[in-house]
Coordinates of C-alpha atoms (C1' of nucleotides) in Angstrom, one line a residue:
Chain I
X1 CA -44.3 -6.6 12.1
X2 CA -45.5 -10.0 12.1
X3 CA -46.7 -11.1 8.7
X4 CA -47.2 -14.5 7.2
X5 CA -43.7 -16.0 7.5
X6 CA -43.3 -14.9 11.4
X7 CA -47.5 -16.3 11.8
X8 CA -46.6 -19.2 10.3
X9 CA -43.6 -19.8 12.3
X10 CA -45.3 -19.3 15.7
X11 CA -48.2 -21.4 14.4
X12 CA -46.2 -24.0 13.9
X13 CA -44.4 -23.8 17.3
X14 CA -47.9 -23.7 19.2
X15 CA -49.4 -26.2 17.4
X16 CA -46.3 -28.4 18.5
X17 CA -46.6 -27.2 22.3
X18 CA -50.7 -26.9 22.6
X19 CA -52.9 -29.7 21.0
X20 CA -54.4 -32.0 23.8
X21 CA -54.0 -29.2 26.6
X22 CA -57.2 -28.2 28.6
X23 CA -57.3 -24.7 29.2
X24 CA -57.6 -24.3 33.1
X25 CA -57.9 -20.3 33.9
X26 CA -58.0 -17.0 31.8
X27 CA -55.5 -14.4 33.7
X28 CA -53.9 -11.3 32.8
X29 CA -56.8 -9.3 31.2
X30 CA -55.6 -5.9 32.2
X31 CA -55.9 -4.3 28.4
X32 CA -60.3 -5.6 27.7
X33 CA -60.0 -3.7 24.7
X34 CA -57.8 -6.8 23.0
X35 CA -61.0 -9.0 23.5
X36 CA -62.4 -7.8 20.2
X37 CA -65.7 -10.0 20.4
X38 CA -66.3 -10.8 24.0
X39 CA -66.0 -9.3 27.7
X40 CA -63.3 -10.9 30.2
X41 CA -66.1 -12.4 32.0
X42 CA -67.6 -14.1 28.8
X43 CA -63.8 -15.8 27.8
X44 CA -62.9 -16.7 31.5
X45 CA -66.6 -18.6 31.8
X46 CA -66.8 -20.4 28.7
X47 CA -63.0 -21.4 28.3
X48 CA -61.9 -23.4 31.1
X49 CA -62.6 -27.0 30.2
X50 CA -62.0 -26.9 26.7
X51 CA -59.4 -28.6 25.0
X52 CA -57.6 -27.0 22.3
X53 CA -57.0 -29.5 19.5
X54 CA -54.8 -27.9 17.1
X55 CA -53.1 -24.4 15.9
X56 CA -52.9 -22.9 12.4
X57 CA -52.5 -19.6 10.8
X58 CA -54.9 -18.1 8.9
X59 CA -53.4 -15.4 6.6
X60 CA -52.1 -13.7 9.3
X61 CA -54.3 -14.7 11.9
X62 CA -53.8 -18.0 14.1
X63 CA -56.1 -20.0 15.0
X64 CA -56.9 -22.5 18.2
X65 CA -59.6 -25.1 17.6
X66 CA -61.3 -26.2 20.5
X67 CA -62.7 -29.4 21.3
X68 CA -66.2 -27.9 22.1
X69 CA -66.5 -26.5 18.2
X70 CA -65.5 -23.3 18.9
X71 CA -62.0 -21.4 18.1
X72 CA -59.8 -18.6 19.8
X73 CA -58.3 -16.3 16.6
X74 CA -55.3 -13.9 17.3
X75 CA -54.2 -11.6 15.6
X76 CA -50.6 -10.0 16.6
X77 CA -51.1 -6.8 14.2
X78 CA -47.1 -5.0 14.9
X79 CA -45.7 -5.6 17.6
X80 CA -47.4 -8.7 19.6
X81 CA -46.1 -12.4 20.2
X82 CA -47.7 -15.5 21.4
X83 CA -45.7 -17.4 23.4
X84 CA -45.5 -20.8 25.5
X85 CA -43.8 -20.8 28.8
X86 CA -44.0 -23.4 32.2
X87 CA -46.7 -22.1 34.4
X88 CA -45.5 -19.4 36.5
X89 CA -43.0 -17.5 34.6
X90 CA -42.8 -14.4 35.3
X91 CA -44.9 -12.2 32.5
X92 CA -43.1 -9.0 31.8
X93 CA -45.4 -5.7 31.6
X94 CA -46.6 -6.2 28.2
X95 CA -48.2 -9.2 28.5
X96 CA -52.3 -9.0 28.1
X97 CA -53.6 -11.9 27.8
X98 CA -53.1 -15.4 28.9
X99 CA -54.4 -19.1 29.3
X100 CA -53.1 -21.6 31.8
X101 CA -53.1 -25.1 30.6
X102 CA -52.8 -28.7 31.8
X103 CA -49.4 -30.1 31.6
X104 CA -48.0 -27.0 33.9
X105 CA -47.9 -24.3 30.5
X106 CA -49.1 -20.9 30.1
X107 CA -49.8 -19.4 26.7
X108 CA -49.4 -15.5 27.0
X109 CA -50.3 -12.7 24.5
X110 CA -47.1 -9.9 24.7
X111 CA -47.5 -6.8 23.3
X112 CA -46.3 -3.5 24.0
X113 CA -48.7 -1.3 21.3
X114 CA -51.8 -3.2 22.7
X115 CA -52.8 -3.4 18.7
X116 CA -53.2 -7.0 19.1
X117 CA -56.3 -8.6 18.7
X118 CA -57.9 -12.1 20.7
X119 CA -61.6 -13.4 19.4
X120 CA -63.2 -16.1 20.5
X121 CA -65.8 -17.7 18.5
X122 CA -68.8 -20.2 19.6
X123 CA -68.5 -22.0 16.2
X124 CA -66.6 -22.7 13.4
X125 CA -69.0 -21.3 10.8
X126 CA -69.2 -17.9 12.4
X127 CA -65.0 -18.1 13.0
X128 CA -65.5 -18.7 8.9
X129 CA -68.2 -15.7 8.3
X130 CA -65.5 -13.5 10.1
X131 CA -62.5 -14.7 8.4
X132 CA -64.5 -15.0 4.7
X133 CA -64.7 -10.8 5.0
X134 CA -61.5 -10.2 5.9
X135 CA -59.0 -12.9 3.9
X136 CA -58.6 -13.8 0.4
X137 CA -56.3 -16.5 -1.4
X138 CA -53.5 -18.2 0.9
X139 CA -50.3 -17.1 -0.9
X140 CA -48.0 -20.4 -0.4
X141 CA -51.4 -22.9 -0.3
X142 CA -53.7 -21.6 -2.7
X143 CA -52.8 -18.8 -5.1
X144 CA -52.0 -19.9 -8.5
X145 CA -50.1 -18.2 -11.2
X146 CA -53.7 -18.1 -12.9
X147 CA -55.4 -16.7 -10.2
X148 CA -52.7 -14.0 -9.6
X149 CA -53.1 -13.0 -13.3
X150 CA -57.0 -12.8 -12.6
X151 CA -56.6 -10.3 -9.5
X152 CA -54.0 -8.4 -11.3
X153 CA -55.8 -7.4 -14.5
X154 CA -58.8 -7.0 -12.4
X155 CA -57.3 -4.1 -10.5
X156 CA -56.4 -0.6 -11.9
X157 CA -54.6 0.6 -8.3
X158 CA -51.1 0.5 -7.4
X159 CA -49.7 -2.9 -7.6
X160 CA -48.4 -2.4 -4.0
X161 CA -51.6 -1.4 -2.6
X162 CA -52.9 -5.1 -4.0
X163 CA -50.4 -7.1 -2.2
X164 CA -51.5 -5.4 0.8
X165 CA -54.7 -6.0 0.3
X166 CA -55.9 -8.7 2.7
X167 CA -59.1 -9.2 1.4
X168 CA -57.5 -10.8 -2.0
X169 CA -54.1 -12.4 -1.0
X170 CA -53.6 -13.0 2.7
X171 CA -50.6 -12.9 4.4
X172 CA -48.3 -10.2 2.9
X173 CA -47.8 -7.0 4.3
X174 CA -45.1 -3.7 3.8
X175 CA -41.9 -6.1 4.4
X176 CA -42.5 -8.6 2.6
X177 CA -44.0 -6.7 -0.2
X178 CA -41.4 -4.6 -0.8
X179 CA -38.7 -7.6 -0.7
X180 CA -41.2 -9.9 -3.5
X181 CA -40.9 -6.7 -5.4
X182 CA -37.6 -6.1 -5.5
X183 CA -37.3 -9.6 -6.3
X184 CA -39.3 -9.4 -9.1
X185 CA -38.0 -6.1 -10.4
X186 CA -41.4 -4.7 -10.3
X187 CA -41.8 -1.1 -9.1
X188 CA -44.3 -0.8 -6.1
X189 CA -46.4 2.1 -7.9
X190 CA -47.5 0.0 -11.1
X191 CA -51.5 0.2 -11.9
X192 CA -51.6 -3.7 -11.0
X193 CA -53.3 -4.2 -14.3
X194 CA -50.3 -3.0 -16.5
X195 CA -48.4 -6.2 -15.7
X196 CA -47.7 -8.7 -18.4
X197 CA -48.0 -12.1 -18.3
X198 CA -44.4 -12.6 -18.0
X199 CA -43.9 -10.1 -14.9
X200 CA -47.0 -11.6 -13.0
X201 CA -45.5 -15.1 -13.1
X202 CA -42.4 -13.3 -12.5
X203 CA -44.0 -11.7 -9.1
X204 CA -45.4 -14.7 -8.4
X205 CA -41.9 -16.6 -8.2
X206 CA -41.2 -14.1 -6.1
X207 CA -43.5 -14.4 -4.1
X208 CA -43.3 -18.0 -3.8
X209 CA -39.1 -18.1 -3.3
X210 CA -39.5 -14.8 -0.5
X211 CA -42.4 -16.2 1.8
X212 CA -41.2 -19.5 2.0
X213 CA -36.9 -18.7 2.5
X214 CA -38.5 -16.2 5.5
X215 CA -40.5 -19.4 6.9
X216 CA -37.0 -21.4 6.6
X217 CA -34.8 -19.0 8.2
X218 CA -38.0 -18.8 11.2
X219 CA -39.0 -15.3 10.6
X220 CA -37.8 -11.4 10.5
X221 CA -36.7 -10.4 13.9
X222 CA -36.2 -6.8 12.8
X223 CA -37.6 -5.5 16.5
X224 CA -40.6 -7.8 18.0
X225 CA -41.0 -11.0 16.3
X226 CA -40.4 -13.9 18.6
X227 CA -41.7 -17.7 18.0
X228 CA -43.8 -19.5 20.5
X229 CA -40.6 -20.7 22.5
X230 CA -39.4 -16.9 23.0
X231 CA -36.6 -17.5 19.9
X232 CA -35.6 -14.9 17.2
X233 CA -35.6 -15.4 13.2
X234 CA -32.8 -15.0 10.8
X235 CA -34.4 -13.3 8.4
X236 CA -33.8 -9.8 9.3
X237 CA -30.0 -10.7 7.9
X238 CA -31.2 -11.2 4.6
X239 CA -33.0 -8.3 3.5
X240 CA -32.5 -6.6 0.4
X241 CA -34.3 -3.7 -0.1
X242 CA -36.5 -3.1 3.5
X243 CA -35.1 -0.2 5.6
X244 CA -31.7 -0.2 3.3
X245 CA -32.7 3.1 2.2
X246 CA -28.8 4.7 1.5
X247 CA -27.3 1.4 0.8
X248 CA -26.2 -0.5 -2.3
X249 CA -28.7 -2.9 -4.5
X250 CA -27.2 -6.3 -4.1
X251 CA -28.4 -7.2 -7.6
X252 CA -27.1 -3.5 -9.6
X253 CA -25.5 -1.3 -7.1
X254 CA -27.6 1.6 -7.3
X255 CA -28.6 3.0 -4.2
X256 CA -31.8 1.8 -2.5
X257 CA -34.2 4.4 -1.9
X258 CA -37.1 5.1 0.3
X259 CA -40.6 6.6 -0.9
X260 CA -44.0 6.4 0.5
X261 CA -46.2 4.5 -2.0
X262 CA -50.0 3.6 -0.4
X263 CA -49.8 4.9 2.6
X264 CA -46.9 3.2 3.6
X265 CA -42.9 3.2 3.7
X266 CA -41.7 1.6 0.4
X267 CA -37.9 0.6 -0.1
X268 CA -37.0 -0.2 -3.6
X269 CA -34.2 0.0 -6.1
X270 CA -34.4 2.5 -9.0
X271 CA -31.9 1.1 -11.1
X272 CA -33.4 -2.5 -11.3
X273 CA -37.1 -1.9 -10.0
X274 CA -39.4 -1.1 -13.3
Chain T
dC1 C1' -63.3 1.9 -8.1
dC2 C1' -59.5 4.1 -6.0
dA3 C1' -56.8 7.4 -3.1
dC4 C1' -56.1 9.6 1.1
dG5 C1' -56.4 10.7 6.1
dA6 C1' -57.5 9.6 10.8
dT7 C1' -57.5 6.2 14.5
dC8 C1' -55.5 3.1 17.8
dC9 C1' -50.6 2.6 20.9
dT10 C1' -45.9 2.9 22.7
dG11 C1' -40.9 2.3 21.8
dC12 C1' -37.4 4.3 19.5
dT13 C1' -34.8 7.9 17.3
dA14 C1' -33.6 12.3 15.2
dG15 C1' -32.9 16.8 16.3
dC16 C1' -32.5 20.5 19.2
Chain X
dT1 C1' -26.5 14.8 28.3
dG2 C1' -31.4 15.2 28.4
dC3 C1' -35.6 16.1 26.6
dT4 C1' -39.4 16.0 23.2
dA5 C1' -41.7 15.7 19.0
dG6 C1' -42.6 12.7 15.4
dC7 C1' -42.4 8.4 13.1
dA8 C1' -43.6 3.5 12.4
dG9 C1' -47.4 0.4 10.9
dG10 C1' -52.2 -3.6 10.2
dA11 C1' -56.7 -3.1 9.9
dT12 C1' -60.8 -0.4 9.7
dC13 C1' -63.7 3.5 8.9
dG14 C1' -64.9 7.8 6.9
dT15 C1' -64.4 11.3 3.2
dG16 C1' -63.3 13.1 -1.5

DNA sequence: CCACGATCCTGCTAGC
DNA sequence: TGCTAGCAGGATCGTG
């Protein structure tokens, strides 16, 4: 599942591909329901022409500013990918969306589940009303260890259930969480408020050393993720607590477990996780 | 305020 | 071997 490091990465790689391309044709809508704001008929009449200036995630969105003011926002929810490719290649039954481009490129939404999500917005301010609901702090760019302190001791829920939470800190989700947990040695079902000084900044190291070692080694290729170029991360050989569930801690030895704490699938080690 | 369940989807896998 | 039922999960909405 595509989470911050894995947006970040393909962010990156579009915005090194796309900026000073002029979108020339919409194609490929055969799944309307991943236009979340707009009909195929509104996107392939206002799109063509514009010229998309620069690519950048957005918690775990990713954004394409256009030259006319306006923005495309994608999000790949599990199991989508945003790739480049020369005009022409062949798409492969799971891809829903595309734009051809000048310079001879298409840029084509893949996803199998059909969660994935394309907006367009007019403007920038009501890109940023829609975004301002729905994402908090930036994890590597804006949380601080003070501000982590401040969500913390304002929430009595699980401590899990607040790293999920988008609307707060944006960009984490189950993976992720789990691994700056484990890291941390902070057990996923803690009220969030019982933590003391000394274990937020510890979580927030965490945080910090997990998000940004999964952006160097280009992601968690566990099953979907692929960057703009089609290329699979590293990270996915690094993991240690997700989907170990029978296998040895690296840190104690005990043997990782698997539980379902908010909703979701929660890897952790008893021996070293408090 | 917080927990929990349902919903959307399809590929994969556990189990018969 | 072949089939099927059930699981997985990000965001959102509804209920307790």
């Amino acid at each position: 599942m595509p989470e911050l490091p894995e947006v970040e990465v393909t962010a990156r790689g579009l915005n090194r591909h796309l900026p000073g391309r002029q979108i020339r044709a919409v194609g490929l809508l055969d799944w309307p329901r991943m236009l979340a704001n707009r009909t195929p008929e509104e996107l392939a009449s206002v799109l063509p022409g514009q010229t998309i200036l620069a690519a950048r995630r957005r918690g775990k969105y990713i954004e394409l500013k256009l030259d006319t003011g306006g923005c495309l926002l994608f999000h790949r929810k599990m199991t989508g990918n945003l790739l480049v490719t020369p005009a022409g290649t062949p798409g492969g039954r799971h891809a829903h969306f595309s734009i051809s481009t000048s310079g001879e490129r298409e840029l084509r939404f893949v996803d199998p589940r059909k969660f994935g999500r394309v907006y367009y917005f007019a403007s920038l301010e009501e890109e940023e009303d829609f975004l301002r609901a729905r994402i908090g702090l930036d994890p590597l760019a804006e949380l601080t260890e003070q501000s982590l302190q401040s969500l913390l001791s304002r929430r009595k829920g699980r401590l899990k259930s607040l790293l999920l939470d988008q609307r707060l800190i944006a960009g984490i989700g189950n993976l992720y969480a789990d691994e700056m947990l484990w890291e941390a040695g902070l057990a996923a079902e803690r009220s969030a408020s019982s933590l003391s000084p000394k274990e937020a900044d510890r979580l927030y190291a965490a945080m910090q050393a997990v998000l940004s070692r999964a952006i160097e080694r280009r992601g968690t290729s566990l099953s979907d993720h692929l960057d703009a170029d089609g290329l699979p991360g590293s990270n996915q050989d690094h993991l240690n607590v997700y989907g170990r569930a029978g296998q040895p801690c690296p840190r104690c030895g005990v043997t990782i477990l698997r539980r379902v704490v908010a909703q979701r699938g929660t890897w952790y080690c008893p021996g070293c996780q408090r």
